[in-house]
Amino acid sequence: MWQSGAMDSAHVDSDLVNILFTEEQIQAKLQEMAHTIAADYEGKDLLMVGVLRGAVMVMADLARSLPCHLEMDWMAVSSYGSGTKSSGVVRILKDLDTDISGRHVLIVDEIIDTGLTLSWLVNNLSSRKPASVEIATLLRKPEALAMPIEPKYVGWDIPNEFVVGYGLDFKERYRNLRDIGTLAPHVYS
Ligand code: IMP
Ligand code: MG
């Protein structure tokens, strides 16, 4: 049934165990991250690389919180794996349109789980001779801490639960949910 207005957690109440972060909390966190990023990249020419498709919302809001010129480009990668676990074998579905040699690259992602996808991506982009490569992620799960990958900007560390909303999907749904919540087991079982 069509309801006017945006998709907030009230629309998918029974699909969520709890709301982890509200729209307001997410925006405040991105402001905070943008503040640090702006200071770190002052006088540098910043190229933000979003990882499709999950990072679309983070990119849109983080970029608009930055009070400086920047460029945006996108990559789409697929990591082979069984359903919800990535294997670290990554394939490029859409490469950058930009030559990043000599550029300051900031990879923008919504969540790091095992960290396998991003560690592959960092290696791949580093081989193209950029001036620097850093990572900004809104969320990080515990397993990522065991990987040799150091995101410079992390919004929140979260428990090892499956979360949806704000770009994060389950079977391509819930990306347009404005909050981030933990998916109820009855949805995926
Ligand atoms: P990894 O860090 O290589 O394991 O993969 C990270 C990717 O897995 C993210 O970019 C998401 O697309 C997906 N992912 C991991 N955890 C979640 C989650 O809790 N909800 C939705 N997608 C997730
Ligand atoms: Mg992603």
PDB file of C-alpha atoms in Angstrom, residues 49-52 55 75 77 79 86 88-90 106-126 133-140 144 147-154:
ATOM      1  CA  VAL A  49      35.680   6.826  -4.378  1.00  0.00           C
ATOM      2  CA  GLY A  50      32.353   5.285  -3.431  1.00  0.00           C
ATOM      3  CA  VAL A  51      31.858   1.541  -3.418  1.00  0.00           C
ATOM      4  CA  LEU A  52      28.596   0.730  -5.155  1.00  0.00           C
ATOM      5  CA  ALA A  55      27.919   3.511  -0.105  1.00  0.00           C
ATOM      6  CA  MET A  75      33.582   1.489  -8.297  1.00  0.00           C
ATOM      7  CA  VAL A  77      32.989  -4.832  -7.148  1.00  0.00           C
ATOM      8  CA  SER A  79      33.219 -10.570  -3.998  1.00  0.00           C
ATOM      9  CA  SER A  86      32.697 -12.693   1.225  1.00  0.00           C
ATOM     10  CA  GLY A  88      38.159 -12.157  -0.681  1.00  0.00           C
ATOM     11  CA  VAL A  89      38.130 -13.078  -4.367  1.00  0.00           C
ATOM     12  CA  VAL A  90      36.989  -9.851  -5.917  1.00  0.00           C
ATOM     13  CA  LEU A 106      39.433   8.466  -0.019  1.00  0.00           C
ATOM     14  CA  ILE A 107      37.462   5.231  -0.353  1.00  0.00           C
ATOM     15  CA  VAL A 108      33.949   5.670   1.025  1.00  0.00           C
ATOM     16  CA  ASP A 109      32.076   2.629   2.286  1.00  0.00           C
ATOM     17  CA  GLU A 110      29.089   1.948   4.479  1.00  0.00           C
ATOM     18  CA  ILE A 111      30.304  -1.116   6.377  1.00  0.00           C
ATOM     19  CA  ILE A 112      33.413  -3.244   6.803  1.00  0.00           C
ATOM     20  CA  ASP A 113      32.579  -6.802   7.785  1.00  0.00           C
ATOM     21  CA  THR A 114      35.454  -9.233   7.136  1.00  0.00           C
ATOM     22  CA  GLY A 115      37.441  -6.440   5.477  1.00  0.00           C
ATOM     23  CA  LEU A 116      38.331  -8.727   2.573  1.00  0.00           C
ATOM     24  CA  THR A 117      36.689  -6.580  -0.095  1.00  0.00           C
ATOM     25  CA  LEU A 118      38.304  -3.365   1.068  1.00  0.00           C
ATOM     26  CA  SER A 119      41.757  -4.812   1.593  1.00  0.00           C
ATOM     27  CA  TRP A 120      41.640  -6.068  -1.990  1.00  0.00           C
ATOM     28  CA  LEU A 121      40.444  -2.660  -3.148  1.00  0.00           C
ATOM     29  CA  VAL A 122      43.162  -0.789  -1.270  1.00  0.00           C
ATOM     30  CA  ASN A 123      45.804  -2.997  -2.899  1.00  0.00           C
ATOM     31  CA  ASN A 124      44.264  -2.561  -6.309  1.00  0.00           C
ATOM     32  CA  LEU A 125      44.050   1.240  -6.045  1.00  0.00           C
ATOM     33  CA  SER A 126      47.503   1.530  -4.464  1.00  0.00           C
ATOM     34  CA  VAL A 133      44.680   5.988  -0.224  1.00  0.00           C
ATOM     35  CA  GLU A 134      42.560   6.120   2.919  1.00  0.00           C
ATOM     36  CA  ILE A 135      39.223   4.609   3.945  1.00  0.00           C
ATOM     37  CA  ALA A 136      36.151   6.219   5.467  1.00  0.00           C
ATOM     38  CA  THR A 137      33.455   3.827   6.635  1.00  0.00           C
ATOM     39  CA  LEU A 138      30.306   4.515   8.579  1.00  0.00           C
ATOM     40  CA  LEU A 139      30.238   1.105  10.288  1.00  0.00           C
ATOM     41  CA  ARG A 140      32.750  -1.575  11.209  1.00  0.00           C
ATOM     42  CA  ALA A 144      37.525  -6.402  10.500  1.00  0.00           C
ATOM     43  CA  MET A 147      42.482  -7.744   9.165  1.00  0.00           C
ATOM     44  CA  PRO A 148      45.572  -5.719   8.248  1.00  0.00           C
ATOM     45  CA  ILE A 149      43.335  -2.879   7.189  1.00  0.00           C
ATOM     46  CA  GLU A 150      43.221   0.423   8.990  1.00  0.00           C
ATOM     47  CA  PRO A 151      40.306   2.644   8.034  1.00  0.00           C
ATOM     48  CA  LYS A 152      41.318   6.170   8.979  1.00  0.00           C
ATOM     49  CA  TYR A 153      37.728   7.292   9.527  1.00  0.00           C
ATOM     50  CA  VAL A 154      35.197   5.021  11.273  1.00  0.00           C
TER      51      VAL A 154
END
